[in-house]
């Protein structure tokens, strides 16, 4: 072997040392378990493994993440947290206050996160002005999903107002279809409720109610109308909603048994997994009355303090991968969301995603960008839980009084602040 060959061999071997020495384990707690979500999570696993790290999947089923949080608390208290966990919104601040999170400022500076993220999003990812979480994507919650073939058979037209919604729902029901596919779980009830609230209250009063937690707005006449409308929605759902998972409800649309579903854009991942095409096999329209507003849910991975140096290195690589353009695109294309990076190339996305990104960028500047309460973006889990209790109890009682429900909502939220 000549000198040049020996030098090349040494360089080649040396390039492997950092990878081998710093290869660690990445354990991620998440609840991406449905068809489209699992494909999205597998994308992250593959990119992590390409860096030489070991992926340890820590998936806990349950669309709203309640079960996952219970497991995480047990692990964190015992001093054995995962590398990252699917925590979001104000709950990131609570974990930060416990001193359990690690700062990722060096990786953020290297990746220019402040320049790539809208200010509202960057603020959510920081505790005490330090990055402790990395945003995965942006979901729009205020979408209405439509099966156009079912609509055509029923002679219905995609609605743009609540009045038009009920006209369409009546036609679907008369034609023998389930008008609204729904899963009777608290977080799904809450998702429907906040869509109606955004439509009736408008973005400013929505913010007053669910971010500022203003009692007068929470118990006011507009909120009474929100409950009245929710009660009316219940009459367009089938008798088998109790306990149904959200993707089961999406399946009713995909299989032509239902006409509409009120759900965030993760529902699109199920259509994609079924080989369906946006704009042809299914339609996405803003929930009636919420045009110009964007009710957002941001998936994020919150990063915990780790003792092992190799695992810390792997954790940093995880953060780099998540904010990378490749992952942001692949993940959102599988999950139905849009990239959080504002420089994302949307040309490879479907029409629903392109419309979502356009509306998101507009809402950033016009006051229409509002955080989802049902998905832990607007307030703490305690406030979310109070809302779920009131809404689900109301939803399951056909004789419930809307005015009393609004008063109960204000009282319940005030009690947990």
GROMACS .gro file of C-alpha atoms in nm:
model
  417
    1UNK     CA    1   0.000   0.000   0.000
    2UNK     CA    2   0.154   0.333  -0.104
    3UNK     CA    3   0.160   0.646   0.113
    4UNK     CA    4  -0.143   0.801  -0.056
    5UNK     CA    5  -0.344   0.481  -0.015
    6UNK     CA    6  -0.244   0.456   0.354
    7UNK     CA    7  -0.342   0.820   0.411
    8UNK     CA    8  -0.678   0.762   0.241
    9UNK     CA    9  -0.739   0.457   0.460
   10UNK     CA   10  -0.656   0.652   0.777
   11UNK     CA   11  -0.887   0.939   0.676
   12UNK     CA   12  -1.162   0.691   0.593
   13UNK     CA   13  -1.127   0.518   0.931
   14UNK     CA   14  -1.108   0.848   1.118
   15UNK     CA   15  -1.432   0.963   0.963
   16UNK     CA   16  -1.601   0.666   1.126
   17UNK     CA   17  -1.474   0.738   1.476
   18UNK     CA   18  -1.708   1.026   1.563
   19UNK     CA   19  -2.007   0.830   1.437
   20UNK     CA   20  -1.912   0.518   1.633
   21UNK     CA   21  -1.801   0.699   1.947
   22UNK     CA   22  -2.104   0.924   1.964
   23UNK     CA   23  -2.367   0.684   1.831
   24UNK     CA   24  -2.634   0.672   2.095
   25UNK     CA   25  -2.992   0.573   2.159
   26UNK     CA   26  -3.285   0.797   2.073
   27UNK     CA   27  -3.601   0.715   2.264
   28UNK     CA   28  -3.905   0.916   2.161
   29UNK     CA   29  -4.239   0.909   2.342
   30UNK     CA   30  -4.523   0.985   2.101
   31UNK     CA   31  -4.877   0.887   2.006
   32UNK     CA   32  -4.836   0.873   1.628
   33UNK     CA   33  -4.996   0.530   1.593
   34UNK     CA   34  -5.265   0.550   1.323
   35UNK     CA   35  -5.185   0.458   0.961
   36UNK     CA   36  -5.075   0.798   0.832
   37UNK     CA   37  -4.916   0.895   1.163
   38UNK     CA   38  -4.712   0.574   1.185
   39UNK     CA   39  -4.574   0.631   0.836
   40UNK     CA   40  -4.472   0.980   0.944
   41UNK     CA   41  -4.301   0.850   1.261
   42UNK     CA   42  -4.119   0.584   1.059
   43UNK     CA   43  -3.968   0.865   0.850
   44UNK     CA   44  -3.806   1.009   1.163
   45UNK     CA   45  -3.683   0.665   1.271
   46UNK     CA   46  -3.514   0.606   0.935
   47UNK     CA   47  -3.336   0.943   0.935
   48UNK     CA   48  -3.212   0.892   1.292
   49UNK     CA   49  -3.080   0.545   1.208
   50UNK     CA   50  -2.901   0.687   0.902
   51UNK     CA   51  -2.694   0.893   1.149
   52UNK     CA   52  -2.582   0.568   1.313
   53UNK     CA   53  -2.803   0.599   1.620
   54UNK     CA   54  -3.041   0.340   1.762
   55UNK     CA   55  -3.410   0.429   1.758
   56UNK     CA   56  -3.618   0.311   2.054
   57UNK     CA   57  -3.985   0.360   1.979
   58UNK     CA   58  -4.200   0.458   2.276
   59UNK     CA   59  -4.544   0.481   2.119
   60UNK     CA   60  -4.850   0.511   2.343
   61UNK     CA   61  -5.179   0.495   2.152
   62UNK     CA   62  -5.448   0.757   2.207
   63UNK     CA   63  -5.515   1.046   1.971
   64UNK     CA   64  -5.516   1.322   2.233
   65UNK     CA   65  -5.202   1.204   2.415
   66UNK     CA   66  -5.357   1.171   2.763
   67UNK     CA   67  -5.231   0.813   2.809
   68UNK     CA   68  -4.883   0.911   2.686
   69UNK     CA   69  -4.857   1.194   2.941
   70UNK     CA   70  -4.947   0.957   3.225
   71UNK     CA   71  -4.664   0.723   3.122
   72UNK     CA   72  -4.419   1.012   3.079
   73UNK     CA   73  -4.484   1.150   3.430
   74UNK     CA   74  -4.404   0.810   3.579
   75UNK     CA   75  -4.078   0.787   3.382
   76UNK     CA   76  -3.970   1.145   3.454
   77UNK     CA   77  -4.037   1.123   3.827
   78UNK     CA   78  -3.829   0.805   3.846
   79UNK     CA   79  -3.532   0.985   3.684
   80UNK     CA   80  -3.547   0.788   3.362
   81UNK     CA   81  -3.696   1.021   3.097
   82UNK     CA   82  -3.686   0.945   2.723
   83UNK     CA   83  -3.468   1.155   2.490
   84UNK     CA   84  -3.774   1.343   2.370
   85UNK     CA   85  -4.147   1.342   2.422
   86UNK     CA   86  -4.442   1.477   2.227
   87UNK     CA   87  -4.522   1.770   2.456
   88UNK     CA   88  -4.657   2.096   2.325
   89UNK     CA   89  -4.791   2.441   2.397
   90UNK     CA   90  -4.803   2.577   2.754
   91UNK     CA   91  -4.723   2.232   2.895
   92UNK     CA   92  -4.364   2.282   2.771
   93UNK     CA   93  -4.337   2.567   3.023
   94UNK     CA   94  -4.455   2.343   3.307
   95UNK     CA   95  -4.191   2.079   3.230
   96UNK     CA   96  -3.928   2.352   3.197
   97UNK     CA   97  -4.015   2.487   3.542
   98UNK     CA   98  -3.942   2.141   3.687
   99UNK     CA   99  -3.582   2.169   3.561
  100UNK     CA  100  -3.606   1.849   3.356
  101UNK     CA  101  -3.547   1.992   3.008
  102UNK     CA  102  -3.220   2.044   2.823
  103UNK     CA  103  -3.128   2.360   2.630
  104UNK     CA  104  -3.077   2.324   2.256
  105UNK     CA  105  -2.960   2.680   2.182
  106UNK     CA  106  -2.633   2.581   2.010
  107UNK     CA  107  -2.815   2.352   1.767
  108UNK     CA  108  -3.084   2.619   1.713
  109UNK     CA  109  -2.825   2.886   1.637
  110UNK     CA  110  -2.638   2.654   1.401
  111UNK     CA  111  -2.966   2.578   1.219
  112UNK     CA  112  -3.091   2.941   1.223
  113UNK     CA  113  -3.419   2.842   1.388
  114UNK     CA  114  -3.507   3.201   1.482
  115UNK     CA  115  -3.501   3.300   1.114
  116UNK     CA  116  -3.693   2.994   0.994
  117UNK     CA  117  -3.977   2.999   1.250
  118UNK     CA  118  -4.260   3.251   1.290
  119UNK     CA  119  -4.213   3.443   1.615
  120UNK     CA  120  -4.529   3.292   1.764
  121UNK     CA  121  -4.397   2.940   1.705
  122UNK     CA  122  -4.043   3.007   1.829
  123UNK     CA  123  -4.181   3.147   2.156
  124UNK     CA  124  -4.372   2.825   2.226
  125UNK     CA  125  -4.053   2.618   2.186
  126UNK     CA  126  -3.857   2.817   2.445
  127UNK     CA  127  -3.845   2.813   2.823
  128UNK     CA  128  -3.681   3.113   2.989
  129UNK     CA  129  -3.578   3.226   2.638
  130UNK     CA  130  -3.388   2.902   2.567
  131UNK     CA  131  -3.495   2.643   2.310
  132UNK     CA  132  -3.603   2.326   2.493
  133UNK     CA  133  -3.829   2.182   2.223
  134UNK     CA  134  -3.823   2.143   1.848
  135UNK     CA  135  -4.135   2.196   1.633
  136UNK     CA  136  -4.224   1.909   1.404
  137UNK     CA  137  -4.501   2.058   1.191
  138UNK     CA  138  -4.811   2.277   1.191
  139UNK     CA  139  -5.161   2.132   1.188
  140UNK     CA  140  -5.473   2.325   1.101
  141UNK     CA  141  -5.762   2.225   1.328
  142UNK     CA  142  -6.041   2.422   1.158
  143UNK     CA  143  -6.087   2.196   0.854
  144UNK     CA  144  -6.407   2.037   0.730
  145UNK     CA  145  -6.349   1.715   0.531
  146UNK     CA  146  -6.595   1.619   0.259
  147UNK     CA  147  -6.654   1.310   0.047
  148UNK     CA  148  -6.757   1.473  -0.285
  149UNK     CA  149  -6.913   1.156  -0.426
  150UNK     CA  150  -7.145   1.130  -0.124
  151UNK     CA  151  -7.226   1.501  -0.156
  152UNK     CA  152  -7.310   1.459  -0.523
  153UNK     CA  153  -7.539   1.163  -0.457
  154UNK     CA  154  -7.717   1.361  -0.183
  155UNK     CA  155  -7.741   1.678  -0.393
  156UNK     CA  156  -7.545   1.871  -0.130
  157UNK     CA  157  -7.306   2.165  -0.176
  158UNK     CA  158  -6.985   2.226   0.029
  159UNK     CA  159  -7.083   2.483   0.296
  160UNK     CA  160  -6.915   2.817   0.367
  161UNK     CA  161  -7.147   2.927   0.652
  162UNK     CA  162  -7.312   2.746   0.942
  163UNK     CA  163  -7.653   2.792   0.780
  164UNK     CA  164  -7.523   2.626   0.463
  165UNK     CA  165  -7.370   2.352   0.679
  166UNK     CA  166  -7.709   2.254   0.816
  167UNK     CA  167  -7.865   2.261   0.467
  168UNK     CA  168  -7.598   2.016   0.348
  169UNK     CA  169  -7.633   1.802   0.663
  170UNK     CA  170  -8.011   1.775   0.612
  171UNK     CA  171  -7.961   1.658   0.253
  172UNK     CA  172  -7.701   1.399   0.357
  173UNK     CA  173  -7.925   1.269   0.634
  174UNK     CA  174  -8.227   1.251   0.402
  175UNK     CA  175  -8.021   1.050   0.152
  176UNK     CA  176  -7.937   0.792   0.416
  177UNK     CA  177  -7.579   0.897   0.493
  178UNK     CA  178  -7.419   0.987   0.824
  179UNK     CA  179  -7.398   1.365   0.790
  180UNK     CA  180  -7.113   1.414   1.042
  181UNK     CA  181  -6.865   1.133   1.112
  182UNK     CA  182  -6.755   1.170   1.474
  183UNK     CA  183  -6.579   0.982   1.749
  184UNK     CA  184  -6.726   1.022   2.095
  185UNK     CA  185  -6.407   1.094   2.287
  186UNK     CA  186  -6.354   1.410   2.496
  187UNK     CA  187  -6.080   1.552   2.272
  188UNK     CA  188  -6.293   1.497   1.961
  189UNK     CA  189  -6.594   1.660   2.127
  190UNK     CA  190  -6.362   1.946   2.223
  191UNK     CA  191  -6.231   1.978   1.867
  192UNK     CA  192  -6.584   2.015   1.731
  193UNK     CA  193  -6.672   2.262   2.007
  194UNK     CA  194  -6.375   2.491   1.942
  195UNK     CA  195  -6.438   2.493   1.567
  196UNK     CA  196  -6.792   2.612   1.633
  197UNK     CA  197  -6.656   2.863   1.886
  198UNK     CA  198  -6.408   3.008   1.636
  199UNK     CA  199  -6.689   3.040   1.381
  200UNK     CA  200  -6.936   3.212   1.615
  201UNK     CA  201  -6.699   3.412   1.837
  202UNK     CA  202  -6.448   3.515   1.570
  203UNK     CA  203  -6.070   3.513   1.632
  204UNK     CA  204  -6.061   3.806   1.878
  205UNK     CA  205  -6.329   3.674   2.114
  206UNK     CA  206  -6.196   3.320   2.069
  207UNK     CA  207  -5.862   3.452   2.198
  208UNK     CA  208  -6.034   3.627   2.489
  209UNK     CA  209  -6.215   3.309   2.586
  210UNK     CA  210  -5.950   3.040   2.542
  211UNK     CA  211  -5.616   3.221   2.579
  212UNK     CA  212  -5.702   3.511   2.813
  213UNK     CA  213  -5.967   3.292   2.985
  214UNK     CA  214  -6.201   3.589   3.021
  215UNK     CA  215  -6.502   3.483   3.230
  216UNK     CA  216  -6.744   3.729   3.067
  217UNK     CA  217  -6.664   3.590   2.721
  218UNK     CA  218  -6.671   3.230   2.842
  219UNK     CA  219  -7.021   3.272   2.986
  220UNK     CA  220  -7.157   3.531   2.741
  221UNK     CA  221  -7.442   3.518   2.488
  222UNK     CA  222  -7.212   3.415   2.202
  223UNK     CA  223  -7.085   3.117   2.403
  224UNK     CA  224  -7.445   3.016   2.476
  225UNK     CA  225  -7.500   3.012   2.099
  226UNK     CA  226  -7.189   2.795   2.060
  227UNK     CA  227  -7.342   2.535   2.293
  228UNK     CA  228  -7.679   2.561   2.117
  229UNK     CA  229  -7.506   2.492   1.786
  230UNK     CA  230  -7.306   2.201   1.930
  231UNK     CA  231  -7.632   2.050   2.050
  232UNK     CA  232  -7.773   2.079   1.700
  233UNK     CA  233  -7.462   1.912   1.552
  234UNK     CA  234  -7.519   1.609   1.776
  235UNK     CA  235  -7.839   1.530   1.587
  236UNK     CA  236  -7.646   1.474   1.264
  237UNK     CA  237  -7.414   1.208   1.406
  238UNK     CA  238  -7.480   0.834   1.415
  239UNK     CA  239  -7.568   0.635   1.726
  240UNK     CA  240  -7.233   0.452   1.737
  241UNK     CA  241  -7.004   0.748   1.808
  242UNK     CA  242  -6.918   0.648   2.167
  243UNK     CA  243  -6.551   0.556   2.199
  244UNK     CA  244  -6.484   0.562   1.824
  245UNK     CA  245  -6.129   0.665   1.736
  246UNK     CA  246  -6.087   0.967   1.507
  247UNK     CA  247  -5.937   0.759   1.226
  248UNK     CA  248  -6.238   0.529   1.247
  249UNK     CA  249  -6.456   0.833   1.181
  250UNK     CA  250  -6.233   0.929   0.887
  251UNK     CA  251  -6.278   0.575   0.759
  252UNK     CA  252  -6.654   0.632   0.739
  253UNK     CA  253  -6.586   0.915   0.492
  254UNK     CA  254  -6.328   0.718   0.296
  255UNK     CA  255  -6.569   0.425   0.265
  256UNK     CA  256  -6.857   0.645   0.147
  257UNK     CA  257  -7.076   0.599   0.454
  258UNK     CA  258  -7.055   0.961   0.575
  259UNK     CA  259  -7.041   1.302   0.412
  260UNK     CA  260  -6.843   1.527   0.648
  261UNK     CA  261  -6.591   1.518   0.931
  262UNK     CA  262  -6.472   1.803   1.155
  263UNK     CA  263  -6.107   1.728   1.225
  264UNK     CA  264  -5.757   1.867   1.200
  265UNK     CA  265  -5.548   1.798   0.894
  266UNK     CA  266  -5.396   1.484   1.040
  267UNK     CA  267  -5.713   1.329   0.893
  268UNK     CA  268  -5.556   1.386   0.552
  269UNK     CA  269  -5.286   1.135   0.640
  270UNK     CA  270  -5.555   0.865   0.646
  271UNK     CA  271  -5.679   0.962   0.300
  272UNK     CA  272  -5.320   0.956   0.173
  273UNK     CA  273  -5.258   0.614   0.331
  274UNK     CA  274  -5.573   0.489   0.152
  275UNK     CA  275  -5.434   0.608  -0.184
  276UNK     CA  276  -5.687   0.890  -0.223
  277UNK     CA  277  -5.619   1.222  -0.398
  278UNK     CA  278  -5.697   1.567  -0.253
  279UNK     CA  279  -5.940   1.771  -0.460
  280UNK     CA  280  -6.069   1.458  -0.634
  281UNK     CA  281  -6.149   1.184  -0.383
  282UNK     CA  282  -6.191   1.423  -0.092
  283UNK     CA  283  -6.229   1.796  -0.032
  284UNK     CA  284  -6.095   2.017   0.245
  285UNK     CA  285  -6.265   2.348   0.320
  286UNK     CA  286  -6.223   2.581   0.619
  287UNK     CA  287  -6.481   2.503   0.886
  288UNK     CA  288  -6.782   2.720   0.793
  289UNK     CA  289  -6.744   3.075   0.923
  290UNK     CA  290  -6.371   3.046   1.001
  291UNK     CA  291  -6.233   3.160   0.664
  292UNK     CA  292  -5.929   3.382   0.725
  293UNK     CA  293  -5.860   3.221   1.063
  294UNK     CA  294  -5.614   2.942   1.137
  295UNK     CA  295  -5.672   2.733   1.451
  296UNK     CA  296  -5.331   2.572   1.497
  297UNK     CA  297  -5.191   2.266   1.665
  298UNK     CA  298  -4.813   2.228   1.655
  299UNK     CA  299  -4.657   1.890   1.720
  300UNK     CA  300  -4.325   1.933   1.899
  301UNK     CA  301  -4.067   1.712   2.062
  302UNK     CA  302  -3.958   1.839   2.401
  303UNK     CA  303  -3.604   1.743   2.496
  304UNK     CA  304  -3.511   1.601   2.837
  305UNK     CA  305  -3.183   1.617   3.027
  306UNK     CA  306  -2.983   1.297   2.970
  307UNK     CA  307  -2.685   1.162   3.160
  308UNK     CA  308  -2.517   0.960   2.884
  309UNK     CA  309  -2.291   1.163   2.652
  310UNK     CA  310  -2.356   0.946   2.345
  311UNK     CA  311  -2.732   0.971   2.400
  312UNK     CA  312  -2.703   1.350   2.435
  313UNK     CA  313  -2.520   1.362   2.102
  314UNK     CA  314  -2.793   1.149   1.947
  315UNK     CA  315  -3.053   1.385   2.095
  316UNK     CA  316  -2.886   1.683   1.926
  317UNK     CA  317  -2.890   1.498   1.595
  318UNK     CA  318  -3.260   1.428   1.651
  319UNK     CA  319  -3.323   1.803   1.686
  320UNK     CA  320  -3.121   1.878   1.371
  321UNK     CA  321  -3.313   1.615   1.174
  322UNK     CA  322  -3.655   1.738   1.291
  323UNK     CA  323  -3.585   2.096   1.179
  324UNK     CA  324  -3.419   1.981   0.856
  325UNK     CA  325  -3.594   2.052   0.526
  326UNK     CA  326  -3.597   1.682   0.426
  327UNK     CA  327  -3.775   1.562   0.738
  328UNK     CA  328  -4.013   1.858   0.752
  329UNK     CA  329  -4.131   1.776   0.400
  330UNK     CA  330  -4.149   1.397   0.431
  331UNK     CA  331  -4.317   1.401   0.772
  332UNK     CA  332  -4.589   1.648   0.675
  333UNK     CA  333  -4.658   1.474   0.345
  334UNK     CA  334  -4.729   1.155   0.541
  335UNK     CA  335  -4.910   1.310   0.835
  336UNK     CA  336  -5.125   1.563   0.651
  337UNK     CA  337  -4.974   1.872   0.812
  338UNK     CA  338  -4.752   2.149   0.673
  339UNK     CA  339  -4.385   2.219   0.751
  340UNK     CA  340  -4.313   2.466   1.028
  341UNK     CA  341  -4.021   2.610   0.831
  342UNK     CA  342  -4.132   2.922   0.647
  343UNK     CA  343  -3.889   2.853   0.360
  344UNK     CA  344  -4.050   2.517   0.281
  345UNK     CA  345  -4.095   2.425  -0.085
  346UNK     CA  346  -4.467   2.339  -0.114
  347UNK     CA  347  -4.460   2.238  -0.481
  348UNK     CA  348  -4.462   1.867  -0.394
  349UNK     CA  349  -4.759   1.899  -0.158
  350UNK     CA  350  -5.125   1.842  -0.241
  351UNK     CA  351  -5.384   2.116  -0.283
  352UNK     CA  352  -5.504   2.098   0.080
  353UNK     CA  353  -5.153   2.149   0.217
  354UNK     CA  354  -5.081   2.433  -0.024
  355UNK     CA  355  -5.403   2.607   0.082
  356UNK     CA  356  -5.312   2.549   0.446
  357UNK     CA  357  -4.967   2.707   0.412
  358UNK     CA  358  -5.112   3.006   0.228
  359UNK     CA  359  -5.374   3.059   0.499
  360UNK     CA  360  -5.117   3.005   0.775
  361UNK     CA  361  -4.883   3.274   0.643
  362UNK     CA  362  -5.174   3.516   0.604
  363UNK     CA  363  -5.305   3.444   0.954
  364UNK     CA  364  -4.958   3.507   1.105
  365UNK     CA  365  -5.002   3.875   1.017
  366UNK     CA  366  -5.376   3.938   1.043
  367UNK     CA  367  -5.469   3.822   1.395
  368UNK     CA  368  -5.639   3.510   1.265
  369UNK     CA  369  -5.368   3.272   1.391
  370UNK     CA  370  -5.516   3.121   1.708
  371UNK     CA  371  -5.400   2.832   1.926
  372UNK     CA  372  -5.615   2.523   1.976
  373UNK     CA  373  -5.745   2.468   2.329
  374UNK     CA  374  -5.854   2.112   2.253
  375UNK     CA  375  -5.497   2.029   2.145
  376UNK     CA  376  -5.307   2.191   2.431
  377UNK     CA  377  -5.184   2.500   2.249
  378UNK     CA  378  -5.398   2.775   2.408
  379UNK     CA  379  -5.381   2.696   2.780
  380UNK     CA  380  -5.266   2.435   3.029
  381UNK     CA  381  -5.384   2.077   3.046
  382UNK     CA  382  -5.590   2.172   3.352
  383UNK     CA  383  -5.789   2.426   3.149
  384UNK     CA  384  -5.821   2.181   2.862
  385UNK     CA  385  -5.949   1.916   3.102
  386UNK     CA  386  -6.206   2.155   3.250
  387UNK     CA  387  -6.333   2.234   2.900
  388UNK     CA  388  -6.348   1.866   2.806
  389UNK     CA  389  -6.552   1.779   3.116
  390UNK     CA  390  -6.812   2.048   3.055
  391UNK     CA  391  -6.836   1.995   2.679
  392UNK     CA  392  -6.854   1.614   2.688
  393UNK     CA  393  -7.114   1.611   2.967
  394UNK     CA  394  -7.320   1.861   2.768
  395UNK     CA  395  -7.267   1.670   2.443
  396UNK     CA  396  -7.394   1.343   2.592
  397UNK     CA  397  -7.706   1.494   2.753
  398UNK     CA  398  -7.974   1.576   2.491
  399UNK     CA  399  -8.166   1.782   2.749
  400UNK     CA  400  -7.869   1.992   2.865
  401UNK     CA  401  -7.922   2.368   2.895
  402UNK     CA  402  -7.679   2.571   2.673
  403UNK     CA  403  -7.693   2.877   2.902
  404UNK     CA  404  -7.612   2.668   3.208
  405UNK     CA  405  -7.330   2.496   3.015
  406UNK     CA  406  -7.167   2.832   2.933
  407UNK     CA  407  -7.181   2.930   3.300
  408UNK     CA  408  -7.035   2.592   3.399
  409UNK     CA  409  -6.754   2.638   3.147
  410UNK     CA  410  -6.656   2.976   3.291
  411UNK     CA  411  -6.672   2.843   3.648
  412UNK     CA  412  -6.476   2.526   3.568
  413UNK     CA  413  -6.197   2.715   3.395
  414UNK     CA  414  -6.180   2.977   3.671
  415UNK     CA  415  -6.145   2.696   3.928
  416UNK     CA  416  -5.829   2.551   3.770
  417UNK     CA  417  -5.640   2.873   3.691
   0.00000   0.00000   0.00000
